[in-house]
Amino acid sequence: MNVQGWTFVIVSLSFALYIVIAIWSRARSTGEFYVAGKGVHPIANGMATAADWMSAASFISMAGIISFAGYDGSVYLMGWTGGYVLLALLLAPYLRKFGKFTVPDFVGDRYYSSVARVVAVACAIFISFTYVAGQMRGVGVVFSRFLEVEIEWGVLIGMGLVFFYAVLGGMKGITYTQVAQYCVLIFAFMVPAIFISIMLTNTPIPQLGFGGRLAGDAGVRIAGGESVYLLDKLDGLHEELGFAAYTSGKKAMIDVLCITAALMVGTAGLPHVIIRFYTVPRVRDARASAGWALLFIAVLYTTAPAVAAFARTNLIASVEGAYYDAEQAPEDGRVIPKWFRTWEDTGLLAWVDKNGDGRVQYRPGKAFKGKPSFEAPADAIDDRGHLLGRGLAGQRLVTNELGDNANELDIDRDIMVLANPEIARLPNWVVGLVAAGGLAAALSTAAGLLLVVSTSISHDLLKKTFMPQITERQELLAARVAAAAAVIGAGYLGIRPPGFVAEVVAFAFGLAASSFFPALLLGVFSTRANREGVVAGMIAGIGFTAGYIVYFKFVRPDLNSAEHWLMGISPEGIGTIGMLINFVVAHIVSYTTKEPPAEVRELVERIRIPKGAGEAHEIEV
Amino acid sequence: MSDDDSRAKRYWMANLRLTLFLLTIWALVSFGCGVLFVEPLNRVRIPGTGFKLGFWFAQQGSIYTFVVLVFVYVAAMKRMDRRFGVEE
């Protein structure tokens, strides 16, 4: 069977599995809809959290980003895993003991203020929506690339599926489908990684092959007869071509520190992640499921940098100096690998022969300005059957203005994961598996985020703020209607993404770090933090962070470089400073205003003790 | 102050000490070994591998440590809950 056939079969099978699970686990009460009846086993919850957390970006883009950034890519690895330590130690057990449904619930009760609750709802919806639009887009992109349907249709199919199990099953349906989605995505990520590790280092464990010597079929060829460590070879190749060494970075240390911290703290403040810890039966299960979640995430996050290094080494070794056209190559000359042309046809890779020697020259800098815009479609032919828009060697010509450097190659970073199966010459079903894995990653994250949006509307806004008299039945109906509306809204943003979405998603972490995290942390660890302090802190923190980002990204993008930044901290890392401002302001204002009422101090004392979490939930449902 | 109150207070202090200790290690492996001291550590190699130590901490070691830290916390808190009689 060909690639498309296999992709179709595997993707259909995985979708059928999700639908069966959704029907089996549909929700019957608000408790089941919001928090799966608080009956999820910690290991299952760990898997669901991992799938919820790992988005299309983690699955497809992260290894590619690291591949091009080398050491600097470590900020994502440490940032997106280190946040779980904060969650497990500082938030998850206490919020579970608090024992209600949502993050705004905690903020509203702990700070005895419906204003604080509504502000928290607005933040939760804003963060979730920007994030979910990216996921829907990811679904569309995977569909269009692997099954050759229009992006719009891909988004619609994804919407239909999420609609089915999120609206019907609520948190319960989502949790069990996410368990299945984790299994699909981790299998799809590991199979190509293991094969590439064997090809380059003769070790089936990528984490070890990463530090091993070049060996195996392709490894021996790259090593060229000497016995050398993969990372040394990679650093050597980088040095030869004029790139910064792979194992040392280019970014300033303070910026690396701040970006890592902002990502860690932001992770711990994301509402769709926090809400997962409400679904387990006991406080100690909340702690344990944070551990399991981190373990399941670590499997992918320790493999990704290995894949990044393998792909980078293989890329440079196989394309640098290779002839594009086999007929132009001399007897002993290397020719570009087959996947090079396949991905050139998709438009994700482009080669401009600046010096006209017919060989690919890969150097630092951008080969040309912007994304490649080709003279003609890949399959365009004239009336004599010749391909149109081709150069002397047969390469696709671009119309972009060329960059003022020696680099001739432009590569989309997503190729690094998507092309792995072809680079490793794996059978066609593996390509189908990678497509199913990318879809699982995008759909599971989208469903978790949509649930936050629907819960925020039906529970926090309707039941708790504006219409407290509605019955549980009506609330459940409202939750389903809100989920349905959210799916449609997200789908629309996926089909017609406004320009700012991509920019904003990257900063959702900074915003979560500078707003939610300090409010939640102080809510547990300080009995003195009061309404005035926390509201002032949140406004100061998010105001500063958003202002800084908007200034450098939208108002004066021409100034967005290290010499203009505050202390050399980029907009990506500024959330760390925003968080510190939030803490300082909240502290000062809390101590200069009236202390919180006695029942709030009792609430804080109570959530610090695990005993009685079960009872709290009996009262609640 | 009743017995329950002072026991709750001692439980909370013990919890804070443990949390602070684990977070110190958390910061040490990531911000310390992975970023601040990455260059001096890169002069050392993990024997038998191609890993420079600082680079390894940034892309592998810190993540392994995080996982261990959380499971240590889970086990230690389970014991502490029982010792203070506050388990569920």
PDB file of C-alpha atoms in Angstrom, chain B:
ATOM      1  CA  MET B   1      -3.590  26.418  71.121  1.00  0.00           C
ATOM      2  CA  SER B   2      -5.122  22.973  70.776  1.00  0.00           C
ATOM      3  CA  ASP B   3      -3.159  19.805  69.975  1.00  0.00           C
ATOM      4  CA  ASP B   4      -4.643  19.664  66.493  1.00  0.00           C
ATOM      5  CA  ASP B   5      -3.567  23.228  65.747  1.00  0.00           C
ATOM      6  CA  SER B   6       0.027  22.764  66.787  1.00  0.00           C
ATOM      7  CA  ARG B   7       0.235  19.444  64.960  1.00  0.00           C
ATOM      8  CA  ALA B   8      -1.076  21.106  61.810  1.00  0.00           C
ATOM      9  CA  LYS B   9       1.547  23.814  62.234  1.00  0.00           C
ATOM     10  CA  ARG B  10       4.388  21.309  62.636  1.00  0.00           C
ATOM     11  CA  TYR B  11       3.124  19.356  59.620  1.00  0.00           C
ATOM     12  CA  TRP B  12       3.093  22.535  57.555  1.00  0.00           C
ATOM     13  CA  MET B  13       6.629  23.521  58.632  1.00  0.00           C
ATOM     14  CA  ALA B  14       7.953  20.039  57.806  1.00  0.00           C
ATOM     15  CA  ASN B  15       6.199  20.240  54.432  1.00  0.00           C
ATOM     16  CA  LEU B  16       7.744  23.657  53.717  1.00  0.00           C
ATOM     17  CA  ARG B  17      11.250  22.404  54.609  1.00  0.00           C
ATOM     18  CA  LEU B  18      10.904  19.420  52.254  1.00  0.00           C
ATOM     19  CA  THR B  19       9.470  21.570  49.454  1.00  0.00           C
ATOM     20  CA  LEU B  20      12.244  24.138  49.806  1.00  0.00           C
ATOM     21  CA  PHE B  21      14.920  21.432  49.803  1.00  0.00           C
ATOM     22  CA  LEU B  22      13.556  19.808  46.636  1.00  0.00           C
ATOM     23  CA  LEU B  23      13.128  23.161  44.879  1.00  0.00           C
ATOM     24  CA  THR B  24      16.756  23.996  45.653  1.00  0.00           C
ATOM     25  CA  ILE B  25      17.825  20.890  43.744  1.00  0.00           C
ATOM     26  CA  TRP B  26      15.348  21.773  40.996  1.00  0.00           C
ATOM     27  CA  ALA B  27      16.945  25.199  40.563  1.00  0.00           C
ATOM     28  CA  LEU B  28      20.468  23.807  40.872  1.00  0.00           C
ATOM     29  CA  VAL B  29      20.180  21.280  38.019  1.00  0.00           C
ATOM     30  CA  SER B  30      18.298  23.581  35.630  1.00  0.00           C
ATOM     31  CA  PHE B  31      19.297  27.200  36.259  1.00  0.00           C
ATOM     32  CA  GLY B  32      22.620  26.158  37.833  1.00  0.00           C
ATOM     33  CA  CYS B  33      24.092  23.280  35.841  1.00  0.00           C
ATOM     34  CA  GLY B  34      22.031  23.909  32.694  1.00  0.00           C
ATOM     35  CA  VAL B  35      22.574  27.661  32.343  1.00  0.00           C
ATOM     36  CA  LEU B  36      24.790  29.537  34.840  1.00  0.00           C
ATOM     37  CA  PHE B  37      27.650  27.043  35.116  1.00  0.00           C
ATOM     38  CA  VAL B  38      27.170  25.491  31.715  1.00  0.00           C
ATOM     39  CA  GLU B  39      30.508  26.677  30.334  1.00  0.00           C
ATOM     40  CA  PRO B  40      32.809  25.406  33.099  1.00  0.00           C
ATOM     41  CA  LEU B  41      30.817  22.149  33.187  1.00  0.00           C
ATOM     42  CA  ASN B  42      31.209  21.782  29.431  1.00  0.00           C
ATOM     43  CA  ARG B  43      34.944  21.313  29.962  1.00  0.00           C
ATOM     44  CA  VAL B  44      34.092  18.023  31.663  1.00  0.00           C
ATOM     45  CA  ARG B  45      32.765  15.053  29.723  1.00  0.00           C
ATOM     46  CA  ILE B  46      30.596  12.214  30.930  1.00  0.00           C
ATOM     47  CA  PRO B  47      33.043   9.290  30.681  1.00  0.00           C
ATOM     48  CA  GLY B  48      32.410   6.974  27.756  1.00  0.00           C
ATOM     49  CA  THR B  49      30.040   9.351  25.969  1.00  0.00           C
ATOM     50  CA  GLY B  50      30.190  12.362  23.697  1.00  0.00           C
ATOM     51  CA  PHE B  51      28.217  14.495  26.185  1.00  0.00           C
ATOM     52  CA  LYS B  52      29.726  17.692  27.551  1.00  0.00           C
ATOM     53  CA  LEU B  53      28.388  17.817  31.103  1.00  0.00           C
ATOM     54  CA  GLY B  54      26.721  21.251  30.952  1.00  0.00           C
ATOM     55  CA  PHE B  55      25.019  20.484  27.633  1.00  0.00           C
ATOM     56  CA  TRP B  56      23.860  17.121  28.987  1.00  0.00           C
ATOM     57  CA  PHE B  57      22.302  18.778  32.042  1.00  0.00           C
ATOM     58  CA  ALA B  58      20.500  21.288  29.833  1.00  0.00           C
ATOM     59  CA  GLN B  59      19.045  18.738  27.388  1.00  0.00           C
ATOM     60  CA  GLN B  60      18.817  15.487  29.385  1.00  0.00           C
ATOM     61  CA  GLY B  61      19.988  15.501  33.013  1.00  0.00           C
ATOM     62  CA  SER B  62      17.724  18.258  34.317  1.00  0.00           C
ATOM     63  CA  ILE B  63      14.640  16.434  32.966  1.00  0.00           C
ATOM     64  CA  TYR B  64      15.632  13.107  34.583  1.00  0.00           C
ATOM     65  CA  THR B  65      16.218  14.938  37.869  1.00  0.00           C
ATOM     66  CA  PHE B  66      12.798  16.623  37.690  1.00  0.00           C
ATOM     67  CA  VAL B  67      11.070  13.244  37.384  1.00  0.00           C
ATOM     68  CA  VAL B  68      12.991  11.842  40.353  1.00  0.00           C
ATOM     69  CA  LEU B  69      12.256  14.954  42.447  1.00  0.00           C
ATOM     70  CA  VAL B  70       8.501  14.660  42.010  1.00  0.00           C
ATOM     71  CA  PHE B  71       8.450  10.954  42.905  1.00  0.00           C
ATOM     72  CA  VAL B  72      10.642  11.611  45.964  1.00  0.00           C
ATOM     73  CA  TYR B  73       8.157  14.291  46.999  1.00  0.00           C
ATOM     74  CA  VAL B  74       5.207  11.915  46.524  1.00  0.00           C
ATOM     75  CA  ALA B  75       6.836   9.217  48.683  1.00  0.00           C
ATOM     76  CA  ALA B  76       8.082  11.607  51.385  1.00  0.00           C
ATOM     77  CA  MET B  77       4.715  13.353  51.695  1.00  0.00           C
ATOM     78  CA  LYS B  78       2.909  10.027  51.943  1.00  0.00           C
ATOM     79  CA  ARG B  79       5.097   9.138  54.935  1.00  0.00           C
ATOM     80  CA  MET B  80       4.740  12.583  56.431  1.00  0.00           C
ATOM     81  CA  ASP B  81       0.928  12.516  56.099  1.00  0.00           C
ATOM     82  CA  ARG B  82       0.894   9.249  58.040  1.00  0.00           C
ATOM     83  CA  ARG B  83       3.353  10.447  60.696  1.00  0.00           C
ATOM     84  CA  PHE B  84       1.223  13.497  61.468  1.00  0.00           C
ATOM     85  CA  GLY B  85      -2.051  11.591  61.131  1.00  0.00           C
ATOM     86  CA  VAL B  86      -3.421  13.825  58.374  1.00  0.00           C
ATOM     87  CA  GLU B  87      -3.692  11.186  55.633  1.00  0.00           C
ATOM     88  CA  GLU B  88      -6.972  10.688  53.787  1.00  0.00           C
TER      89      GLU B  88
END
